[in-house]
Tab-separated table of C-alpha atoms in Angstrom:
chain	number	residue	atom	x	y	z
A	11	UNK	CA	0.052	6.054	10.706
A	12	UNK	CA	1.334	3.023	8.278
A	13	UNK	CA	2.845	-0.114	10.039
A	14	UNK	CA	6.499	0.214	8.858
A	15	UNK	CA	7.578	-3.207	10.133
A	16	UNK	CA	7.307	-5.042	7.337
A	17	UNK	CA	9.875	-3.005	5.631
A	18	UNK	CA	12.467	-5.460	7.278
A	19	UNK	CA	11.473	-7.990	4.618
A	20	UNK	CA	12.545	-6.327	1.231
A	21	UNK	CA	15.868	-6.448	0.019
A	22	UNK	CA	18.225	-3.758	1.439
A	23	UNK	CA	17.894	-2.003	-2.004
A	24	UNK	CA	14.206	-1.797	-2.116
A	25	UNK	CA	13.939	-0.884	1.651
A	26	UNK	CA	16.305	2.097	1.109
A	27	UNK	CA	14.520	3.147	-1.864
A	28	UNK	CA	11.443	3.065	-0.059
A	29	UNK	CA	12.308	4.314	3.100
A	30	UNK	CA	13.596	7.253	0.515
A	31	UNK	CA	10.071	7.764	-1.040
A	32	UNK	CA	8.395	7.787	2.487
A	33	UNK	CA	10.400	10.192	3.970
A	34	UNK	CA	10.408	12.604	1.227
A	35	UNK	CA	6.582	12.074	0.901
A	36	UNK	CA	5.793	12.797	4.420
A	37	UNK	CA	8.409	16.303	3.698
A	38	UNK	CA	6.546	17.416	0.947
A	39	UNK	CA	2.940	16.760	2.744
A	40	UNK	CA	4.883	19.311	5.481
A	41	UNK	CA	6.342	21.679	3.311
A	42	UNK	CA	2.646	22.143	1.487
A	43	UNK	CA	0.779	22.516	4.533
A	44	UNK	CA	-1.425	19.351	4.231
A	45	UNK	CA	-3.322	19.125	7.429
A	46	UNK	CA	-2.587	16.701	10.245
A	47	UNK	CA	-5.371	14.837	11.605
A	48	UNK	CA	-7.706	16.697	14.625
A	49	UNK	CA	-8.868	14.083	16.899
A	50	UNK	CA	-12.649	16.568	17.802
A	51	UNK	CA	-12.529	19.493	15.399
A	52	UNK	CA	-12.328	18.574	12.131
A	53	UNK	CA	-12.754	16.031	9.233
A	54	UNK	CA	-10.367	14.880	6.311
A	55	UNK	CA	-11.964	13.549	3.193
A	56	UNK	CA	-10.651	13.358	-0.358
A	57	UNK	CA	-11.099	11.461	-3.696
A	58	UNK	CA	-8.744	8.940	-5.861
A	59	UNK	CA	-9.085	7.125	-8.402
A	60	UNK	CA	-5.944	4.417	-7.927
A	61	UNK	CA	-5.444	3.211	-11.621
A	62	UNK	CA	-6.765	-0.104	-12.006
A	63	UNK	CA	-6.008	-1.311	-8.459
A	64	UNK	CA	-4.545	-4.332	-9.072
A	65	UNK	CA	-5.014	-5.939	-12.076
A	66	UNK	CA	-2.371	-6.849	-15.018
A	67	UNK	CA	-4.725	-5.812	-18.168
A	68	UNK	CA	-2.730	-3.416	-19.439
A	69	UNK	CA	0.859	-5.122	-19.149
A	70	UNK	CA	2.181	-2.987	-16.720
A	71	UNK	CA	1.546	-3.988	-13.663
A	72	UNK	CA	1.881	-5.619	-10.842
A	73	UNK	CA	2.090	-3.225	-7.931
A	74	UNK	CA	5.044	-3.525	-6.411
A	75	UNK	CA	5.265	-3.713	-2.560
A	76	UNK	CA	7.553	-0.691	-2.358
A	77	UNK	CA	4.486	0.914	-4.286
A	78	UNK	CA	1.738	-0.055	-1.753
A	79	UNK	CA	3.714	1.646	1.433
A	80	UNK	CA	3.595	4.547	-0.832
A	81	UNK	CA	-0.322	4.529	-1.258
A	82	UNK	CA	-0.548	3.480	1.936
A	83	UNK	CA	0.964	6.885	3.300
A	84	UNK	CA	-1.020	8.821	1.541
A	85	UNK	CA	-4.593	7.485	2.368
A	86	UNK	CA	-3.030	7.386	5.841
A	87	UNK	CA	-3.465	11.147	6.266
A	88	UNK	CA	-7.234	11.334	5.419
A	89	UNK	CA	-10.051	10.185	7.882
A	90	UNK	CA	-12.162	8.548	4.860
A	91	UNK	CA	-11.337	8.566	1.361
A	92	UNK	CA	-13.414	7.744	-1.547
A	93	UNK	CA	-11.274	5.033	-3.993
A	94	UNK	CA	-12.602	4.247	-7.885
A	95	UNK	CA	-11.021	1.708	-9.727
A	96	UNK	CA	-10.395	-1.517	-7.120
A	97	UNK	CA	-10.498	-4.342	-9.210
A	98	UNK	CA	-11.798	-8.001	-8.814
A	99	UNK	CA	-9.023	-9.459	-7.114
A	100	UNK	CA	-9.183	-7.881	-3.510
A	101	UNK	CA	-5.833	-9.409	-2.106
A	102	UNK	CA	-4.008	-5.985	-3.260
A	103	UNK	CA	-6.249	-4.263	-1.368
A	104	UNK	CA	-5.836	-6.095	2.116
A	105	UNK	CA	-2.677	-6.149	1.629
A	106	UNK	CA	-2.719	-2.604	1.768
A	107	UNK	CA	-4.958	-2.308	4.685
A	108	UNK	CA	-2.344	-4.229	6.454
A	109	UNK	CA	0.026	-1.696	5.885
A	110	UNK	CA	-2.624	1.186	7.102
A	111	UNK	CA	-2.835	-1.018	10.611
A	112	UNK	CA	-6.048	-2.204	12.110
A	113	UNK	CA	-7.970	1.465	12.745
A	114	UNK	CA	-8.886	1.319	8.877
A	115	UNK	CA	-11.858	-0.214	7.424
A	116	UNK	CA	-12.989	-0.433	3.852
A	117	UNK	CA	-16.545	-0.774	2.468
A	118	UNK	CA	-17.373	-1.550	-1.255
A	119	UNK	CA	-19.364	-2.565	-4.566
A	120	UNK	CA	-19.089	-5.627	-6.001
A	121	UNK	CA	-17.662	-5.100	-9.637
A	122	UNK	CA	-19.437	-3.567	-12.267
A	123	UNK	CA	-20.104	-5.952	-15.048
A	124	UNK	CA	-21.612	-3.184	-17.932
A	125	UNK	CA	-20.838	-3.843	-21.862
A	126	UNK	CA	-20.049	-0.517	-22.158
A	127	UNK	CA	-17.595	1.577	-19.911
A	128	UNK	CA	-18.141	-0.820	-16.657
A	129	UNK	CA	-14.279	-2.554	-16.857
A	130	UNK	CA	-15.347	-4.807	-14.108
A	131	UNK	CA	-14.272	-2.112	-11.583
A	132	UNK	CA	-15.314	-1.319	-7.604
A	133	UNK	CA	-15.754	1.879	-5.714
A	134	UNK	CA	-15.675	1.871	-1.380
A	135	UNK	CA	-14.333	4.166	1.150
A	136	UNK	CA	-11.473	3.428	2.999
A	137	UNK	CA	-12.185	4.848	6.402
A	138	UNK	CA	-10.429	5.290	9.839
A	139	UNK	CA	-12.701	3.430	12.449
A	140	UNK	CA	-11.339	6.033	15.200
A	141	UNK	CA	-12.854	9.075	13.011
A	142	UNK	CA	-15.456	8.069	11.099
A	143	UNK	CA	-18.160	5.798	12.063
A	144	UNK	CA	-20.438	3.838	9.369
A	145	UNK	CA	-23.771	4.236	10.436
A	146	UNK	CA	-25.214	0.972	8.586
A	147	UNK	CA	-26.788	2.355	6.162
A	148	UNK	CA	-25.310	1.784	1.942
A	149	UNK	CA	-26.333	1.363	-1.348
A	150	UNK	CA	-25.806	1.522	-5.606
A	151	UNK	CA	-27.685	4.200	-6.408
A	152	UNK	CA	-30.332	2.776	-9.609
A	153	UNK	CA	-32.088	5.635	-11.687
A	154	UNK	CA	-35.939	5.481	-11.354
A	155	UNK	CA	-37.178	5.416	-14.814
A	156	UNK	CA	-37.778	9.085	-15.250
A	157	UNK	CA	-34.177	9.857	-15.132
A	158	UNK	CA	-32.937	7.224	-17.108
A	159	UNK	CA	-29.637	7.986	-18.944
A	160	UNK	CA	-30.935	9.406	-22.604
A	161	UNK	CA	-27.461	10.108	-24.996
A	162	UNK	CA	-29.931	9.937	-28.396
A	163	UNK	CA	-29.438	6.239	-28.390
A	164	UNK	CA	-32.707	3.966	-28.789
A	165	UNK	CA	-32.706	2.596	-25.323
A	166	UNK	CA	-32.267	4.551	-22.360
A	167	UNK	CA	-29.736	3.639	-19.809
A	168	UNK	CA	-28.190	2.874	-16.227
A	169	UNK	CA	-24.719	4.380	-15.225
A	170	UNK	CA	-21.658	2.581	-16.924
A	171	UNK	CA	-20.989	2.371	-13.336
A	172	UNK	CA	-23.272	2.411	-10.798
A	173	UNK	CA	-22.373	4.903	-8.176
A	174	UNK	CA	-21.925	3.987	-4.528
A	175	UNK	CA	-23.476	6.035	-1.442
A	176	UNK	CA	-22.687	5.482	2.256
A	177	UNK	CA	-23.802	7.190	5.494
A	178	UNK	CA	-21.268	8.253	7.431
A	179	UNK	CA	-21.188	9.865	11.198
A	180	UNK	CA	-17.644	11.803	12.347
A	181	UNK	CA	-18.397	13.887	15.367
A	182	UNK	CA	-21.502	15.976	15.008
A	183	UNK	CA	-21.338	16.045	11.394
A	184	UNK	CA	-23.925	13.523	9.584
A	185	UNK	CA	-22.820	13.171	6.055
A	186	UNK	CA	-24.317	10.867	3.253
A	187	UNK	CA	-20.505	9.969	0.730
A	188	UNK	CA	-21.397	9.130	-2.790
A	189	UNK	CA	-18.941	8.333	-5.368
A	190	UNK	CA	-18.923	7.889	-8.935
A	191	UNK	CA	-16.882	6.732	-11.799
A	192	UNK	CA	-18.212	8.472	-14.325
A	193	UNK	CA	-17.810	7.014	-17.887
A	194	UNK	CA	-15.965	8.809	-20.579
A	195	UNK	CA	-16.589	8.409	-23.765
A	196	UNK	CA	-15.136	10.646	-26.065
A	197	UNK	CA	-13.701	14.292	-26.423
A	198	UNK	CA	-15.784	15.533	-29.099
A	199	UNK	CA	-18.982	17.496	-27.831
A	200	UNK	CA	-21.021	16.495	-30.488
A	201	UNK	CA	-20.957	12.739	-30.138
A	202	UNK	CA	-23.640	10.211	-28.330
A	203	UNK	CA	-20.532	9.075	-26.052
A	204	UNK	CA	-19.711	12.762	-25.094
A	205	UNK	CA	-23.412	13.554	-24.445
A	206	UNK	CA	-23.819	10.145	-22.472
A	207	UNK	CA	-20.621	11.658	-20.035
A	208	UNK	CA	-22.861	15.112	-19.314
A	209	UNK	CA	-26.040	13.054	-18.796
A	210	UNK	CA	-24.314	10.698	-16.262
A	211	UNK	CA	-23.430	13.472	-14.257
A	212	UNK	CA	-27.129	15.418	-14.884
A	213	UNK	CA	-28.246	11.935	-13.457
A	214	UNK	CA	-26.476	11.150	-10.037
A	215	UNK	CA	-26.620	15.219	-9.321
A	216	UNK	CA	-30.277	15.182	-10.064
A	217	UNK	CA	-30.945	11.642	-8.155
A	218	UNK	CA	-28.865	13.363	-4.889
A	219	UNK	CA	-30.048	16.528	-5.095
A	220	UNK	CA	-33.307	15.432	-4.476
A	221	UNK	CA	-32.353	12.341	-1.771
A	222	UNK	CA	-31.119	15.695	0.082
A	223	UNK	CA	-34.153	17.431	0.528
A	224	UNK	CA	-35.288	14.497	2.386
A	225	UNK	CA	-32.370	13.537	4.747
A	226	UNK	CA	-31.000	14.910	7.434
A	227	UNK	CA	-27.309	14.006	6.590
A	228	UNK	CA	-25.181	16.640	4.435
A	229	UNK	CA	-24.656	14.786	1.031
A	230	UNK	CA	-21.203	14.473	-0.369
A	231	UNK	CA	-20.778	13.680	-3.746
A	232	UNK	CA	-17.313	13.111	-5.421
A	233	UNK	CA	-15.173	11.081	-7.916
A	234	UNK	CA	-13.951	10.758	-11.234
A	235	UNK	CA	-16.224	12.883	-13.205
A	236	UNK	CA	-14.051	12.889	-16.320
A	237	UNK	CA	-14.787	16.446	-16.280
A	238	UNK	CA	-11.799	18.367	-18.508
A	239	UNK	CA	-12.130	22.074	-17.743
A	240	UNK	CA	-14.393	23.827	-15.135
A	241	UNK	CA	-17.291	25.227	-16.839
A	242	UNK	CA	-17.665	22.607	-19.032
A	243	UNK	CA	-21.079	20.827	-19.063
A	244	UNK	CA	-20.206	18.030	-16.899
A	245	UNK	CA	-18.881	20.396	-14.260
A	246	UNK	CA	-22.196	23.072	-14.279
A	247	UNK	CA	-24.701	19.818	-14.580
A	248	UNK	CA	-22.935	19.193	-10.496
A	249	UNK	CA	-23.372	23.281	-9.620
A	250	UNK	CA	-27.349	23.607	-11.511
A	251	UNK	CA	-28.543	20.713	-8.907
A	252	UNK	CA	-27.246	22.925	-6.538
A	253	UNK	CA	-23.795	21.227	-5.600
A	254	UNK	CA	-21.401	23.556	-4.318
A	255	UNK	CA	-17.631	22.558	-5.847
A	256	UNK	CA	-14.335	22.449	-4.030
A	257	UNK	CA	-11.979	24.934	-5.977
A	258	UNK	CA	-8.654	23.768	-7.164
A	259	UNK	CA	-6.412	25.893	-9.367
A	260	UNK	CA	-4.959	22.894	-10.819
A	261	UNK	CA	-6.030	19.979	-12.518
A	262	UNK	CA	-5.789	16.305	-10.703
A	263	UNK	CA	-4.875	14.059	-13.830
A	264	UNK	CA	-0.792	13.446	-13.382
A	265	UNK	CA	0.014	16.432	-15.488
A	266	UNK	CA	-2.549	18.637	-13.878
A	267	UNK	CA	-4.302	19.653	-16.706
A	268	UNK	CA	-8.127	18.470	-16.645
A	269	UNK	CA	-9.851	18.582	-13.609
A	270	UNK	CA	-11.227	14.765	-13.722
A	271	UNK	CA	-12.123	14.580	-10.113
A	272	UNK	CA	-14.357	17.063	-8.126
A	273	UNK	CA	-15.488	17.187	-4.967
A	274	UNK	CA	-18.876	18.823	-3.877
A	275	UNK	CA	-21.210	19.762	-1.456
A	276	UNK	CA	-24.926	20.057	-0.638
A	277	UNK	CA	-25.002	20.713	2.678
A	278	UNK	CA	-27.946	21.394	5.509
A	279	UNK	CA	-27.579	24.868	6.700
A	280	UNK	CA	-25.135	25.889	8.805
A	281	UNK	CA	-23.499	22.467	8.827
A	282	UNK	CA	-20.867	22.415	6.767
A	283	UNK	CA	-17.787	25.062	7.240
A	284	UNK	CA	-14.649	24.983	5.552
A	285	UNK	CA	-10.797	25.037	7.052
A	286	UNK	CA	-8.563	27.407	4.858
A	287	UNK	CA	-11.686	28.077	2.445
A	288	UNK	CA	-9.451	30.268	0.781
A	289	UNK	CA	-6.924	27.413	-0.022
A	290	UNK	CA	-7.022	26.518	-3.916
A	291	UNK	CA	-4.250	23.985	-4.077
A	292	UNK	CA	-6.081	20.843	-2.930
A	293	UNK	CA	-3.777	18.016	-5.052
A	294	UNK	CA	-1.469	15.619	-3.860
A	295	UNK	CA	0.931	15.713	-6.742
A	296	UNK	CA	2.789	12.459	-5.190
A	297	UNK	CA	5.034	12.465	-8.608
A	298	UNK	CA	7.437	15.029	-6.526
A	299	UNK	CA	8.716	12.031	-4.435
A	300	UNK	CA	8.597	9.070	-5.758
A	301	UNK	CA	8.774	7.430	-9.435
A	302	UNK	CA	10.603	10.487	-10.503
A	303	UNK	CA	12.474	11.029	-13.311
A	304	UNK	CA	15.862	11.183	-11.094
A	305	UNK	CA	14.645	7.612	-10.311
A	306	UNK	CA	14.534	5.925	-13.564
A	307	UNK	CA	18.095	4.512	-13.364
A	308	UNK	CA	17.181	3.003	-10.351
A	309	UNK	CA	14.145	1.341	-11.521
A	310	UNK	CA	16.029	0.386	-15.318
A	311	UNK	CA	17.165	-2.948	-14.092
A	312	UNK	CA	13.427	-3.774	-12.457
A	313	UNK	CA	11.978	-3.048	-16.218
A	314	UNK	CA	14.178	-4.611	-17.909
A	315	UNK	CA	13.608	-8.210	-15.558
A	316	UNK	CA	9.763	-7.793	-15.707
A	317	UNK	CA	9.935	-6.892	-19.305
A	318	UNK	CA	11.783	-9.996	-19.986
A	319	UNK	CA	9.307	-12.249	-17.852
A	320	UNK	CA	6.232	-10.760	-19.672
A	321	UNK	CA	7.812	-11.437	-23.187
A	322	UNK	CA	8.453	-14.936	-22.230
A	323	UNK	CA	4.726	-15.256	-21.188
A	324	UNK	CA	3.478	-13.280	-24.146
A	325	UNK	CA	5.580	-15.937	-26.574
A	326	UNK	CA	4.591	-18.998	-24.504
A	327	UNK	CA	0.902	-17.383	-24.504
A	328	UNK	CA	1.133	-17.015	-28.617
A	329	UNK	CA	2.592	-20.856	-29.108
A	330	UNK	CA	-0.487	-22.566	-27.111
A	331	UNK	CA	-2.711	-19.825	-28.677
A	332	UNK	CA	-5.182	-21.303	-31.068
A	333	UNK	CA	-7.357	-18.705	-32.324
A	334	UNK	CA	-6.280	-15.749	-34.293
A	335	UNK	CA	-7.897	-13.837	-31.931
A	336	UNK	CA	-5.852	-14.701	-29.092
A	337	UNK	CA	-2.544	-15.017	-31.238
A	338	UNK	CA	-3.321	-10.933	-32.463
A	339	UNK	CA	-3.788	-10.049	-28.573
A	340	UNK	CA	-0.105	-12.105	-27.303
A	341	UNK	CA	1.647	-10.652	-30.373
A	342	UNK	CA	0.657	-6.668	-29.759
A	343	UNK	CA	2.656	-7.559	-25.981
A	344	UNK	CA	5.459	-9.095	-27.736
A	345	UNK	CA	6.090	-6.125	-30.493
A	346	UNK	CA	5.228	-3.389	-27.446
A	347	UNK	CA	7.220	-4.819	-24.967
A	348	UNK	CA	10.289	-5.260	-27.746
A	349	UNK	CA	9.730	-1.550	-28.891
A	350	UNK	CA	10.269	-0.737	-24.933
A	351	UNK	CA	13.954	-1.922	-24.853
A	352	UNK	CA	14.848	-1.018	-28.603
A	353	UNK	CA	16.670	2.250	-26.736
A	354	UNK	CA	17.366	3.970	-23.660
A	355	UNK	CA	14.689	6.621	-24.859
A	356	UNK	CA	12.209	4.281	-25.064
A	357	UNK	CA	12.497	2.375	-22.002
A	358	UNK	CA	12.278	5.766	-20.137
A	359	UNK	CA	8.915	6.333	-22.103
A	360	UNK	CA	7.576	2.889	-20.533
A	361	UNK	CA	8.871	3.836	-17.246
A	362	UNK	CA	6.817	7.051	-17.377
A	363	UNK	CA	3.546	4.643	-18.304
A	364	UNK	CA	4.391	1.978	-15.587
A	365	UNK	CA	4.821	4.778	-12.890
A	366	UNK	CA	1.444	5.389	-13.357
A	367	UNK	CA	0.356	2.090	-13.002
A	368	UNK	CA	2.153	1.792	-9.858
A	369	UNK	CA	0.667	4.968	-8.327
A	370	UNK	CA	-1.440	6.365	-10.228
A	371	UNK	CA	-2.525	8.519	-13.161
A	372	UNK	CA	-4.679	10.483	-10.860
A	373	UNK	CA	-3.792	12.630	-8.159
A	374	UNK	CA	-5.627	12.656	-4.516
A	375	UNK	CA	-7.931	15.567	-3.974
A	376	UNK	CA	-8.819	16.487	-0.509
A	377	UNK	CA	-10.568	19.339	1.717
A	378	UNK	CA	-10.682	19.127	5.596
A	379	UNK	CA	-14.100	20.703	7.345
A	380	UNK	CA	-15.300	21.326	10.395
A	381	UNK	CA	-16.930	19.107	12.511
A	382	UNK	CA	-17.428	20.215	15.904
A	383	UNK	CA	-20.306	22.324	16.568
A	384	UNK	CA	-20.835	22.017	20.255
A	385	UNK	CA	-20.050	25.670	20.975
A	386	UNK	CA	-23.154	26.623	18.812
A	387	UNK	CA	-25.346	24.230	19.902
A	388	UNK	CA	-24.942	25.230	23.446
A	389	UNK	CA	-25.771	28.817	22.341
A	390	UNK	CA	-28.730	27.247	20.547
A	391	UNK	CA	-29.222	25.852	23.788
A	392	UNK	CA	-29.183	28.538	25.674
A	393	UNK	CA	-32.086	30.823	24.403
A	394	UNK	CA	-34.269	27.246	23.690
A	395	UNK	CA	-37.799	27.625	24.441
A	396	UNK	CA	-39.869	24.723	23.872
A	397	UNK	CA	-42.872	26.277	23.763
């Protein structure tokens, strides 16, 4: 579990309010049933994309401390999580991995540097050392040239951002984790940035499916696919490379409404069995206990001091400015973050965009599967005959 101590060094306001949004987090992960961890029998993995984790580009960050304990909880209750979005500066991070306590570890890409879609972002696992060993063995995963990214522009491509594959041990399950970011685009189905989305996800299912016919691990493939609706393209290019998909009745973007992030399978046979496989609510929706909108008047006077510091910057940044360039960028922050306090409806309207940027605009999607086999093997075992 999270180390709690620190707590002692916020404010008495902040500490209450956080204590507050731990407590009622932990309720609700009781109330829906979300697993607690099995030291031999089974395994805890899940997906989340933590909104540009922690960097200031869109004017609404910082994370708040109060914010990290919250995160912290949650990754707390898987044994290895896949993360997208960790940005350059990795002092947000460790700061949260003091908070998860010494039996997590974290392994990740440097930052993707692409013109197009990269955002100089990371992906890793955050693992617990107790659960989940990392065998050595990780990588970016680079197309060979056949399977080059083709969207019907002139040159063919890499990923926006290059996916990220580990081998992983927890038990006697073997299990290769991949993880992708998978870039966006645009809505419309009949554009080259649409098409480039589908061909992403053709690409990495592809490139695994046939990396799996030649291991011995199980291969695990999840992330932010960007995938609206199941049975979309995206979303059968991961099931036609035979990748079996975790089912979730709801969606994992904060209004659960497009099913960005997936979770799937190719598995060996007979080495990969589900807990609850009936279960189809597999969402954290973490926006039940904290940053709700009962909270807002207590996080009004927080706004309205780091709306005021950010204007100051924004008009010192426009002064000392001296291309139009830069003077265009500092006075879009000045006229949004004036708009913010014109009225009470408006700085509730920033409050629901900053919440996201202190959580996340993602939700955490998880499954939990077996991992102890020893009462087949020995039955294996039993009737073995060498010759």
């Amino acid at each position: 579990m999270p180390y709690y101590a620190s707590l002692k060094k916020l404010s008495i306001s902040e500490r209450k309010r956080t204590v507050g949004g731990l407590q009622r987090i932990r309720q609700q992960l009781r109330d829906e049933n979300f697993p607690n961890k099995k030291c031999e029998d089974s395994l805890i993995l899940g997906t989340w994309n933590i909104r540009n984790f922690d960097d200031d580009r869109f004017n609404f960050g910082p994370r708040m401390t109060e914010s990290l304990f919250y995160i912290a909880e949650i990754i707390s209750r898987f044994d290895v999580i896949a993360v997208q979005e960790i940005c350059v500066d990795l002092w947000p991070l460790k700061k949260l991995m003091n908070i998860l306590g010494g039996s997590y570890d974290y392994i990740l890409t440097d930052t993707t540097h692409s013109s197009i879609g990269g955002n100089n972002e990371r992906l890793g696992f955050i693992y617990d050392k107790h659960k989940v060993k990392f065998t050595g063995v990780a990588g970016e995963i680079v197309l060979p040239d056949r399977l080059l990214i083709n969207n019907s522009s002139p040159k063919k491509r890499q990923f926006s951002r290059t996916p990220f594959g580990v081998d992983f041990q927890s038990g006697w399950f073997k299990f290769y984790f991949s993880t992708v970011h998978i870039y966006f685009g645009s809505n419309s189905g009949n554009t080259p940035q649409y098409k480039r989305r589908v061909e992403e996800i053709k690409a990495i299912a592809k490139y695994l499916a046939k990396e799996a016919k030649n291991s011995d691990s199980n291969h695990i493939l999840v992330g932010d696919f960007n995938i609206k609706q199941r049975g979309s393209e995206g979303f059968n290019a991961l099931e036609k490379n035979g990748f079996k998909t975790v089912m979730n009745r709801k969606g994992s973007n904060k209004d659960q409404t497009k099913f960005y992030d997936q979770i799937s399978f190719r598995s060996k046979k007979n080495e990969l069995a589900f807990l609850e496989p009936d279960r189809d609510d597999r969402v954290i929706q973490f926006f039940k206990s904290i940053f709700r909108e009962e909270d807002y008047s207590a996080y009004k006077p927080i706004l309205k001091k780091m709306i005021r510091a950010k204007l100051k910057k924004a008009k010192e940044g426009f002064t000392s400015a001296t291309s139009k360039t830069k003077k265009k960028k500092f006075q879009g922050q000045i006229n949004s973050l004036n708009a913010a306090t014109k009225t009470d409806t408006s700085l509730k309207k920033y409050y629901n965009q900053w919440k996201t940027f202190q959580a996340s605009d993602h939700l955490p999607l998880w499954v939990e599967i077996k991992i102890n086999f020893s009462d087949q093997y020995l039955d294996y075992l039993k009737n073995y005959n060498p010759e």
